[in-house]
JSON list of C-alpha atoms in Angstrom, two decimals:
[
{"chain": "S", "resi": 1, "resn": "MET", "atom": "CA", "xyz": [-20.16, 9.82, 73.44]},
{"chain": "S", "resi": 2, "resn": "SER", "atom": "CA", "xyz": [-23.05, 8.32, 71.51]},
{"chain": "S", "resi": 3, "resn": "THR", "atom": "CA", "xyz": [-23.22, 8.36, 67.68]},
{"chain": "S", "resi": 4, "resn": "ALA", "atom": "CA", "xyz": [-25.99, 11.14, 67.72]},
{"chain": "S", "resi": 5, "resn": "GLN", "atom": "CA", "xyz": [-24.01, 13.26, 70.28]},
{"chain": "S", "resi": 6, "resn": "ASP", "atom": "CA", "xyz": [-20.90, 12.78, 68.19]},
{"chain": "S", "resi": 7, "resn": "ARG", "atom": "CA", "xyz": [-22.70, 13.84, 64.96]},
{"chain": "S", "resi": 8, "resn": "ALA", "atom": "CA", "xyz": [-24.25, 16.86, 66.69]},
{"chain": "S", "resi": 9, "resn": "TYR", "atom": "CA", "xyz": [-20.72, 17.86, 67.96]},
{"chain": "S", "resi": 10, "resn": "LYS", "atom": "CA", "xyz": [-19.00, 17.52, 64.65]},
{"chain": "S", "resi": 11, "resn": "THR", "atom": "CA", "xyz": [-21.97, 19.23, 62.74]},
{"chain": "S", "resi": 12, "resn": "ILE", "atom": "CA", "xyz": [-22.12, 22.17, 64.94]},
{"chain": "S", "resi": 13, "resn": "ARG", "atom": "CA", "xyz": [-18.41, 22.61, 65.28]},
{"chain": "S", "resi": 14, "resn": "LYS", "atom": "CA", "xyz": [-17.98, 22.55, 61.39]},
{"chain": "S", "resi": 15, "resn": "SER", "atom": "CA", "xyz": [-20.75, 25.18, 61.22]},
{"chain": "S", "resi": 16, "resn": "ILE", "atom": "CA", "xyz": [-19.02, 27.40, 63.76]},
{"chain": "S", "resi": 17, "resn": "LEU", "atom": "CA", "xyz": [-15.56, 27.06, 62.22]},
{"chain": "S", "resi": 18, "resn": "GLY", "atom": "CA", "xyz": [-17.05, 27.46, 58.70]},
{"chain": "S", "resi": 19, "resn": "GLY", "atom": "CA", "xyz": [-18.54, 30.79, 59.58]},
{"chain": "S", "resi": 20, "resn": "ILE", "atom": "CA", "xyz": [-22.20, 29.79, 59.37]},
{"chain": "S", "resi": 21, "resn": "PHE", "atom": "CA", "xyz": [-22.63, 30.72, 63.11]},
{"chain": "S", "resi": 22, "resn": "PRO", "atom": "CA", "xyz": [-20.36, 33.88, 63.75]},
{"chain": "S", "resi": 23, "resn": "PRO", "atom": "CA", "xyz": [-18.89, 34.95, 67.03]},
{"chain": "S", "resi": 24, "resn": "GLY", "atom": "CA", "xyz": [-21.75, 36.00, 69.49]},
{"chain": "S", "resi": 25, "resn": "TYR", "atom": "CA", "xyz": [-24.41, 34.06, 67.74]},
{"chain": "S", "resi": 26, "resn": "GLN", "atom": "CA", "xyz": [-27.07, 32.48, 69.95]},
{"chain": "S", "resi": 27, "resn": "LEU", "atom": "CA", "xyz": [-27.21, 28.75, 69.58]},
{"chain": "S", "resi": 28, "resn": "ARG", "atom": "CA", "xyz": [-30.70, 27.78, 70.41]},
{"chain": "S", "resi": 29, "resn": "GLN", "atom": "CA", "xyz": [-31.21, 24.11, 71.11]},
{"chain": "S", "resi": 30, "resn": "GLU", "atom": "CA", "xyz": [-34.59, 23.81, 69.58]},
{"chain": "S", "resi": 31, "resn": "ASP", "atom": "CA", "xyz": [-33.34, 25.59, 66.38]},
{"chain": "S", "resi": 32, "resn": "LEU", "atom": "CA", "xyz": [-30.36, 23.37, 66.11]},
{"chain": "S", "resi": 33, "resn": "ALA", "atom": "CA", "xyz": [-32.29, 20.26, 66.64]},
{"chain": "S", "resi": 34, "resn": "GLU", "atom": "CA", "xyz": [-34.72, 21.07, 63.98]},
{"chain": "S", "resi": 35, "resn": "ARG", "atom": "CA", "xyz": [-32.00, 22.24, 61.59]},
{"chain": "S", "resi": 36, "resn": "TYR", "atom": "CA", "xyz": [-29.98, 19.09, 61.89]},
{"chain": "S", "resi": 37, "resn": "GLY", "atom": "CA", "xyz": [-32.57, 16.51, 62.64]},
{"chain": "S", "resi": 38, "resn": "LEU", "atom": "CA", "xyz": [-31.23, 15.66, 65.99]},
{"chain": "S", "resi": 39, "resn": "SER", "atom": "CA", "xyz": [-32.51, 15.33, 69.52]},
{"chain": "S", "resi": 40, "resn": "ARG", "atom": "CA", "xyz": [-32.25, 18.24, 71.86]},
{"chain": "S", "resi": 41, "resn": "THR", "atom": "CA", "xyz": [-30.43, 15.89, 74.29]},
{"chain": "S", "resi": 42, "resn": "ALA", "atom": "CA", "xyz": [-27.74, 15.37, 71.54]},
{"chain": "S", "resi": 43, "resn": "ILE", "atom": "CA", "xyz": [-27.62, 19.05, 70.87]},
{"chain": "S", "resi": 44, "resn": "ARG", "atom": "CA", "xyz": [-27.27, 19.83, 74.68]},
{"chain": "S", "resi": 45, "resn": "PHE", "atom": "CA", "xyz": [-24.31, 17.43, 74.96]},
{"chain": "S", "resi": 46, "resn": "ALA", "atom": "CA", "xyz": [-22.69, 18.78, 71.91]},
{"chain": "S", "resi": 47, "resn": "LEU", "atom": "CA", "xyz": [-22.92, 22.31, 73.13]},
{"chain": "S", "resi": 48, "resn": "GLN", "atom": "CA", "xyz": [-21.20, 21.40, 76.50]},
{"chain": "S", "resi": 49, "resn": "ALA", "atom": "CA", "xyz": [-18.45, 19.64, 74.72]},
{"chain": "S", "resi": 50, "resn": "LEU", "atom": "CA", "xyz": [-17.97, 22.76, 72.35]},
{"chain": "S", "resi": 51, "resn": "ALA", "atom": "CA", "xyz": [-18.04, 24.91, 75.54]},
{"chain": "S", "resi": 52, "resn": "ASP", "atom": "CA", "xyz": [-15.23, 22.67, 76.85]},
{"chain": "S", "resi": 53, "resn": "ASP", "atom": "CA", "xyz": [-13.32, 23.12, 73.77]},
{"chain": "S", "resi": 54, "resn": "GLY", "atom": "CA", "xyz": [-13.68, 26.94, 74.23]},
{"chain": "S", "resi": 55, "resn": "LEU", "atom": "CA", "xyz": [-15.80, 27.41, 71.05]},
{"chain": "S", "resi": 56, "resn": "VAL", "atom": "CA", "xyz": [-19.11, 28.06, 72.86]},
{"chain": "S", "resi": 57, "resn": "ASP", "atom": "CA", "xyz": [-19.97, 30.30, 75.69]},
{"chain": "S", "resi": 58, "resn": "ILE", "atom": "CA", "xyz": [-22.80, 28.92, 78.12]},
{"chain": "S", "resi": 59, "resn": "ARG", "atom": "CA", "xyz": [-23.80, 31.76, 80.26]},
{"chain": "S", "resi": 60, "resn": "ASP", "atom": "CA", "xyz": [-25.50, 31.80, 83.65]},
{"chain": "S", "resi": 61, "resn": "THR", "atom": "CA", "xyz": [-28.91, 31.97, 81.86]},
{"chain": "S", "resi": 62, "resn": "ARG", "atom": "CA", "xyz": [-28.21, 28.58, 80.29]},
{"chain": "S", "resi": 63, "resn": "ARG", "atom": "CA", "xyz": [-28.28, 30.25, 76.87]},
{"chain": "S", "resi": 64, "resn": "SER", "atom": "CA", "xyz": [-25.37, 29.35, 74.51]},
{"chain": "S", "resi": 65, "resn": "PHE", "atom": "CA", "xyz": [-23.47, 31.50, 72.19]},
{"chain": "S", "resi": 66, "resn": "VAL", "atom": "CA", "xyz": [-20.57, 31.10, 69.77]},
{"chain": "S", "resi": 67, "resn": "ALA", "atom": "CA", "xyz": [-17.50, 32.27, 71.75]},
{"chain": "S", "resi": 68, "resn": "ASP", "atom": "CA", "xyz": [-16.42, 35.72, 71.10]},
{"chain": "S", "resi": 69, "resn": "VAL", "atom": "CA", "xyz": [-13.09, 37.31, 72.09]},
{"chain": "S", "resi": 70, "resn": "THR", "atom": "CA", "xyz": [-11.76, 40.81, 72.81]},
{"chain": "S", "resi": 71, "resn": "GLU", "atom": "CA", "xyz": [-8.14, 41.77, 72.45]},
{"chain": "S", "resi": 72, "resn": "ALA", "atom": "CA", "xyz": [-7.77, 42.11, 76.28]},
{"chain": "S", "resi": 73, "resn": "HIS", "atom": "CA", "xyz": [-9.23, 38.57, 76.72]},
{"chain": "S", "resi": 74, "resn": "ALA", "atom": "CA", "xyz": [-6.79, 37.31, 74.04]},
{"chain": "S", "resi": 75, "resn": "GLU", "atom": "CA", "xyz": [-3.93, 38.82, 76.06]},
{"chain": "S", "resi": 76, "resn": "GLU", "atom": "CA", "xyz": [-5.12, 36.98, 79.25]},
{"chain": "S", "resi": 77, "resn": "ILE", "atom": "CA", "xyz": [-5.43, 33.59, 77.39]},
{"chain": "S", "resi": 78, "resn": "TYR", "atom": "CA", "xyz": [-1.80, 34.04, 76.04]},
{"chain": "S", "resi": 79, "resn": "ASP", "atom": "CA", "xyz": [-0.57, 34.67, 79.50]},
{"chain": "S", "resi": 80, "resn": "ILE", "atom": "CA", "xyz": [-2.11, 31.47, 80.62]},
{"chain": "S", "resi": 81, "resn": "LEU", "atom": "CA", "xyz": [-0.98, 29.50, 77.57]},
{"chain": "S", "resi": 82, "resn": "SER", "atom": "CA", "xyz": [2.70, 30.79, 78.07]},
{"chain": "S", "resi": 83, "resn": "MET", "atom": "CA", "xyz": [2.93, 29.53, 81.61]},
{"chain": "S", "resi": 84, "resn": "LEU", "atom": "CA", "xyz": [0.89, 26.35, 81.50]},
{"chain": "S", "resi": 85, "resn": "GLU", "atom": "CA", "xyz": [1.95, 24.95, 78.06]},
{"chain": "S", "resi": 86, "resn": "SER", "atom": "CA", "xyz": [5.59, 25.60, 78.72]},
{"chain": "S", "resi": 87, "resn": "TYR", "atom": "CA", "xyz": [5.50, 23.72, 81.90]},
{"chain": "S", "resi": 88, "resn": "SER", "atom": "CA", "xyz": [3.66, 20.86, 80.24]},
{"chain": "S", "resi": 89, "resn": "ALA", "atom": "CA", "xyz": [6.09, 20.73, 77.52]},
{"chain": "S", "resi": 90, "resn": "GLY", "atom": "CA", "xyz": [8.99, 20.49, 79.99]},
{"chain": "S", "resi": 91, "resn": "LEU", "atom": "CA", "xyz": [7.26, 17.50, 81.74]},
{"chain": "S", "resi": 92, "resn": "ALA", "atom": "CA", "xyz": [6.65, 15.85, 78.29]},
{"chain": "S", "resi": 93, "resn": "ALA", "atom": "CA", "xyz": [10.46, 15.99, 77.57]},
{"chain": "S", "resi": 94, "resn": "LEU", "atom": "CA", "xyz": [11.08, 14.06, 80.87]},
{"chain": "S", "resi": 95, "resn": "ARG", "atom": "CA", "xyz": [8.46, 11.42, 80.05]},
{"chain": "S", "resi": 96, "resn": "ALA", "atom": "CA", "xyz": [8.60, 11.08, 76.20]},
{"chain": "S", "resi": 97, "resn": "THR", "atom": "CA", "xyz": [8.87, 7.71, 74.75]},
{"chain": "S", "resi": 98, "resn": "ASP", "atom": "CA", "xyz": [10.35, 6.87, 71.24]},
{"chain": "S", "resi": 99, "resn": "GLU", "atom": "CA", "xyz": [6.74, 6.13, 70.13]},
{"chain": "S", "resi": 100, "resn": "ASP", "atom": "CA", "xyz": [5.73, 9.61, 71.27]},
{"chain": "S", "resi": 101, "resn": "ILE", "atom": "CA", "xyz": [8.29, 11.24, 69.23]},
{"chain": "S", "resi": 102, "resn": "VAL", "atom": "CA", "xyz": [7.36, 9.35, 66.06]},
{"chain": "S", "resi": 103, "resn": "GLU", "atom": "CA", "xyz": [3.67, 10.40, 66.64]},
{"chain": "S", "resi": 104, "resn": "LEU", "atom": "CA", "xyz": [4.71, 14.14, 67.16]},
{"chain": "S", "resi": 105, "resn": "ARG", "atom": "CA", "xyz": [6.75, 14.05, 63.93]},
{"chain": "S", "resi": 106, "resn": "ALA", "atom": "CA", "xyz": [3.88, 12.56, 61.99]},
{"chain": "S", "resi": 107, "resn": "LEU", "atom": "CA", "xyz": [1.74, 15.49, 62.97]},
{"chain": "S", "resi": 108, "resn": "LEU", "atom": "CA", "xyz": [4.52, 17.86, 62.04]},
{"chain": "S", "resi": 109, "resn": "ASP", "atom": "CA", "xyz": [4.45, 16.38, 58.51]},
{"chain": "S", "resi": 110, "resn": "GLU", "atom": "CA", "xyz": [0.61, 16.52, 58.44]},
{"chain": "S", "resi": 111, "resn": "MET", "atom": "CA", "xyz": [0.75, 20.30, 59.33]},
{"chain": "S", "resi": 112, "resn": "ASP", "atom": "CA", "xyz": [3.39, 20.83, 56.50]},
{"chain": "S", "resi": 113, "resn": "GLY", "atom": "CA", "xyz": [0.77, 19.61, 54.00]},
{"chain": "S", "resi": 114, "resn": "GLU", "atom": "CA", "xyz": [-1.93, 21.91, 55.44]},
{"chain": "S", "resi": 115, "resn": "LEU", "atom": "CA", "xyz": [-0.15, 25.20, 55.45]},
{"chain": "S", "resi": 116, "resn": "GLU", "atom": "CA", "xyz": [-2.70, 26.68, 52.93]},
{"chain": "S", "resi": 117, "resn": "GLU", "atom": "CA", "xyz": [-5.57, 25.06, 54.66]},
{"chain": "S", "resi": 118, "resn": "ASP", "atom": "CA", "xyz": [-6.31, 27.12, 57.86]},
{"chain": "S", "resi": 119, "resn": "LEU", "atom": "CA", "xyz": [-9.00, 25.01, 59.39]},
{"chain": "S", "resi": 120, "resn": "ALA", "atom": "CA", "xyz": [-7.17, 21.68, 58.63]},
{"chain": "S", "resi": 121, "resn": "PHE", "atom": "CA", "xyz": [-3.89, 23.13, 60.01]},
{"chain": "S", "resi": 122, "resn": "LEU", "atom": "CA", "xyz": [-5.73, 24.33, 63.14]},
{"chain": "S", "resi": 123, "resn": "ASP", "atom": "CA", "xyz": [-7.27, 20.98, 63.76]},
{"chain": "S", "resi": 124, "resn": "THR", "atom": "CA", "xyz": [-3.86, 19.25, 63.49]},
{"chain": "S", "resi": 125, "resn": "ASN", "atom": "CA", "xyz": [-2.28, 21.93, 65.54]},
{"chain": "S", "resi": 126, "resn": "SER", "atom": "CA", "xyz": [-4.72, 21.24, 68.23]},
{"chain": "S", "resi": 127, "resn": "ARG", "atom": "CA", "xyz": [-3.91, 17.31, 68.06]},
{"chain": "S", "resi": 128, "resn": "PHE", "atom": "CA", "xyz": [-0.15, 18.20, 68.38]},
{"chain": "S", "resi": 129, "resn": "HIS", "atom": "CA", "xyz": [-0.49, 20.32, 71.41]},
{"chain": "S", "resi": 130, "resn": "ARG", "atom": "CA", "xyz": [-2.89, 17.94, 73.08]},
{"chain": "S", "resi": 131, "resn": "LYS", "atom": "CA", "xyz": [-0.37, 15.08, 72.48]},
{"chain": "S", "resi": 132, "resn": "ILE", "atom": "CA", "xyz": [2.25, 16.98, 74.18]},
{"chain": "S", "resi": 133, "resn": "HIS", "atom": "CA", "xyz": [0.06, 17.66, 77.22]},
{"chain": "S", "resi": 134, "resn": "ASP", "atom": "CA", "xyz": [-0.96, 13.95, 77.21]},
{"chain": "S", "resi": 135, "resn": "MET", "atom": "CA", "xyz": [2.72, 13.21, 77.41]},
{"chain": "S", "resi": 136, "resn": "SER", "atom": "CA", "xyz": [3.16, 15.38, 80.45]},
{"chain": "S", "resi": 137, "resn": "GLY", "atom": "CA", "xyz": [1.52, 12.71, 82.66]},
{"chain": "S", "resi": 138, "resn": "ASN", "atom": "CA", "xyz": [0.05, 15.52, 84.84]},
{"chain": "S", "resi": 139, "resn": "ARG", "atom": "CA", "xyz": [-3.83, 15.03, 84.73]},
{"chain": "S", "resi": 140, "resn": "ALA", "atom": "CA", "xyz": [-4.70, 18.22, 86.78]},
{"chain": "S", "resi": 141, "resn": "LEU", "atom": "CA", "xyz": [-2.47, 20.27, 84.44]},
{"chain": "S", "resi": 142, "resn": "LYS", "atom": "CA", "xyz": [-4.01, 18.74, 81.29]},
{"chain": "S", "resi": 143, "resn": "GLU", "atom": "CA", "xyz": [-7.50, 19.49, 82.51]},
{"chain": "S", "resi": 144, "resn": "LEU", "atom": "CA", "xyz": [-6.56, 23.21, 83.02]},
{"chain": "S", "resi": 145, "resn": "ILE", "atom": "CA", "xyz": [-4.90, 23.50, 79.53]},
{"chain": "S", "resi": 146, "resn": "GLU", "atom": "CA", "xyz": [-7.93, 21.83, 77.88]},
{"chain": "S", "resi": 147, "resn": "ARG", "atom": "CA", "xyz": [-9.87, 24.98, 78.54]},
{"chain": "S", "resi": 148, "resn": "VAL", "atom": "CA", "xyz": [-7.55, 27.21, 76.44]},
{"chain": "S", "resi": 149, "resn": "VAL", "atom": "CA", "xyz": [-5.56, 25.02, 74.17]},
{"chain": "S", "resi": 150, "resn": "ASP", "atom": "CA", "xyz": [-7.87, 25.65, 71.17]},
{"chain": "S", "resi": 151, "resn": "PHE", "atom": "CA", "xyz": [-7.78, 29.38, 71.56]},
{"chain": "S", "resi": 152, "resn": "PRO", "atom": "CA", "xyz": [-6.24, 29.80, 68.08]},
{"chain": "S", "resi": 153, "resn": "GLN", "atom": "CA", "xyz": [-9.54, 28.43, 66.64]},
{"chain": "S", "resi": 154, "resn": "THR", "atom": "CA", "xyz": [-11.51, 31.16, 68.51]},
{"chain": "S", "resi": 155, "resn": "LEU", "atom": "CA", "xyz": [-8.99, 33.80, 67.44]},
{"chain": "S", "resi": 156, "resn": "TYR", "atom": "CA", "xyz": [-9.54, 32.55, 63.89]},
{"chain": "S", "resi": 157, "resn": "LEU", "atom": "CA", "xyz": [-13.27, 32.85, 64.26]},
{"chain": "S", "resi": 158, "resn": "LYS", "atom": "CA", "xyz": [-12.98, 36.46, 65.37]},
{"chain": "S", "resi": 159, "resn": "LEU", "atom": "CA", "xyz": [-10.16, 37.67, 62.86]},
{"chain": "S", "resi": 160, "resn": "GLY", "atom": "CA", "xyz": [-10.91, 35.48, 59.83]},
{"chain": "S", "resi": 161, "resn": "THR", "atom": "CA", "xyz": [-7.37, 34.29, 59.54]},
{"chain": "S", "resi": 162, "resn": "THR", "atom": "CA", "xyz": [-4.70, 32.56, 61.44]},
{"chain": "S", "resi": 163, "resn": "THR", "atom": "CA", "xyz": [-1.13, 33.52, 62.56]},
{"chain": "S", "resi": 164, "resn": "GLU", "atom": "CA", "xyz": [1.75, 32.39, 60.18]},
{"chain": "S", "resi": 165, "resn": "SER", "atom": "CA", "xyz": [1.37, 28.70, 59.80]},
{"chain": "S", "resi": 166, "resn": "GLY", "atom": "CA", "xyz": [4.72, 27.92, 58.30]},
{"chain": "S", "resi": 167, "resn": "GLY", "atom": "CA", "xyz": [6.63, 29.78, 60.96]},
{"chain": "S", "resi": 168, "resn": "ALA", "atom": "CA", "xyz": [4.42, 28.04, 63.63]},
{"chain": "S", "resi": 169, "resn": "ASN", "atom": "CA", "xyz": [5.44, 24.64, 62.32]},
{"chain": "S", "resi": 170, "resn": "GLU", "atom": "CA", "xyz": [9.10, 25.37, 62.39]},
{"chain": "S", "resi": 171, "resn": "GLU", "atom": "CA", "xyz": [8.61, 26.44, 66.01]},
{"chain": "S", "resi": 172, "resn": "HIS", "atom": "CA", "xyz": [6.87, 23.04, 66.50]},
{"chain": "S", "resi": 173, "resn": "ARG", "atom": "CA", "xyz": [9.90, 21.16, 65.02]},
{"chain": "S", "resi": 174, "resn": "ARG", "atom": "CA", "xyz": [12.30, 22.94, 67.38]},
{"chain": "S", "resi": 175, "resn": "LEU", "atom": "CA", "xyz": [10.03, 21.97, 70.28]},
{"chain": "S", "resi": 176, "resn": "VAL", "atom": "CA", "xyz": [10.06, 18.36, 69.21]},
{"chain": "S", "resi": 177, "resn": "ASN", "atom": "CA", "xyz": [13.76, 18.30, 68.77]},
{"chain": "S", "resi": 178, "resn": "ALA", "atom": "CA", "xyz": [13.97, 19.66, 72.39]},
{"chain": "S", "resi": 179, "resn": "ILE", "atom": "CA", "xyz": [11.56, 16.93, 73.63]},
{"chain": "S", "resi": 180, "resn": "GLU", "atom": "CA", "xyz": [13.58, 14.16, 71.70]},
{"chain": "S", "resi": 181, "resn": "LYS", "atom": "CA", "xyz": [16.76, 15.34, 73.58]},
{"chain": "S", "resi": 182, "resn": "ARG", "atom": "CA", "xyz": [14.80, 14.91, 76.78]},
{"chain": "S", "resi": 183, "resn": "ASP", "atom": "CA", "xyz": [15.89, 18.52, 77.60]},
{"chain": "S", "resi": 184, "resn": "ARG", "atom": "CA", "xyz": [13.25, 19.79, 79.87]},
{"chain": "S", "resi": 185, "resn": "ALA", "atom": "CA", "xyz": [14.62, 23.39, 80.14]},
{"chain": "S", "resi": 186, "resn": "LEU", "atom": "CA", "xyz": [15.01, 23.68, 76.34]},
{"chain": "S", "resi": 187, "resn": "ALA", "atom": "CA", "xyz": [11.45, 22.17, 75.82]},
{"chain": "S", "resi": 188, "resn": "GLU", "atom": "CA", "xyz": [9.97, 24.78, 78.33]},
{"chain": "S", "resi": 189, "resn": "LEU", "atom": "CA", "xyz": [11.82, 27.65, 76.40]},
{"chain": "S", "resi": 190, "resn": "GLU", "atom": "CA", "xyz": [10.87, 26.52, 72.89]},
{"chain": "S", "resi": 191, "resn": "MET", "atom": "CA", "xyz": [7.17, 26.37, 73.94]},
{"chain": "S", "resi": 192, "resn": "ARG", "atom": "CA", "xyz": [7.28, 29.68, 75.60]},
{"chain": "S", "resi": 193, "resn": "MET", "atom": "CA", "xyz": [8.94, 31.25, 72.63]},
{"chain": "S", "resi": 194, "resn": "HIS", "atom": "CA", "xyz": [6.32, 29.72, 70.28]},
{"chain": "S", "resi": 195, "resn": "ILE", "atom": "CA", "xyz": [3.48, 31.10, 72.33]},
{"chain": "S", "resi": 196, "resn": "GLU", "atom": "CA", "xyz": [4.91, 34.50, 72.61]},
{"chain": "S", "resi": 197, "resn": "THR", "atom": "CA", "xyz": [5.67, 34.65, 68.87]},
{"chain": "S", "resi": 198, "resn": "ARG", "atom": "CA", "xyz": [1.90, 33.47, 68.22]},
{"chain": "S", "resi": 199, "resn": "ARG", "atom": "CA", "xyz": [0.86, 36.33, 70.69]},
{"chain": "S", "resi": 200, "resn": "ARG", "atom": "CA", "xyz": [2.85, 38.96, 68.86]},
{"chain": "S", "resi": 201, "resn": "GLU", "atom": "CA", "xyz": [1.47, 37.90, 65.35]},
{"chain": "S", "resi": 202, "resn": "GLY", "atom": "CA", "xyz": [-2.04, 37.89, 67.04]},
{"chain": "S", "resi": 203, "resn": "GLN", "atom": "CA", "xyz": [-1.46, 41.53, 68.25]},
{"chain": "S", "resi": 204, "resn": "LEU", "atom": "CA", "xyz": [-0.62, 42.47, 64.54]},
{"chain": "S", "resi": 205, "resn": "LEU", "atom": "CA", "xyz": [-3.74, 40.88, 63.23]},
{"chain": "S", "resi": 206, "resn": "TRP", "atom": "CA", "xyz": [-5.84, 42.80, 65.91]},
{"chain": "S", "resi": 207, "resn": "ASP", "atom": "CA", "xyz": [-4.15, 46.08, 64.73]},
{"chain": "S", "resi": 208, "resn": "LYS", "atom": "CA", "xyz": [-5.49, 45.26, 61.19]},
{"chain": "S", "resi": 209, "resn": "HIS", "atom": "CA", "xyz": [-8.99, 44.18, 62.26]}
]
C-alpha cells in the first residue's frame, strides 16, 4: 500500500467510524478526492480495502456506500462467525507459540485500558481476533474470516454503541487461557461462547434501536 493509499484508507475509515459518513451514505470517488486532496486512484484503492474490511459496500454499479446492516443480516453474520472463528481458535491452540501468548495477553491489557473508548476498543479487538486467525495457520480459513471479522464495527455504526466491552474482554481472557493450555476443544468452546454472548447482546441492542 502506497503512502497516499494508506492515507486515503485511514482518513476515510476514520470518517466512517466517526459518523461523518453514516450507514448507507454514497461515497463518491470524485467528492472524496477533492475533500481530502488525494488522487482518485488512491481513493479507489482505499474504498476496495474498506470493502474488504466490511465497512464499505461496492455494488454491481461500481458505486460505493457505507455498509449498512439489517437485523436478519446480523444473525447471518453471527452464524458464520460462530462456526469459522471457533474452528480457527481451535487450530490456534494447536499451533500457538509462547511468543503468540505474550502478544495476545498484551492485547488483552490494551483492551482493558480502552473499556470506555468504543472505537479504540473495537480496533484492538479486531487486532486480537486477527492475531488468533493468523495463529491458525490456515490461509484459506483466514481469507474467509477476513470478510466478517470486523462486523462489530459495522454494528457499532448502525446502533451507535458496542456490546459490553468489559464482559467481552473477560471472555477473551478465558479464550487465551484455553489457547495457552493448547486445549483445542476448550478454545473452540470459549470462542463459540464469546460469539454467542455477543450475538445475544446485539439482539438486545436491536430491540432498543
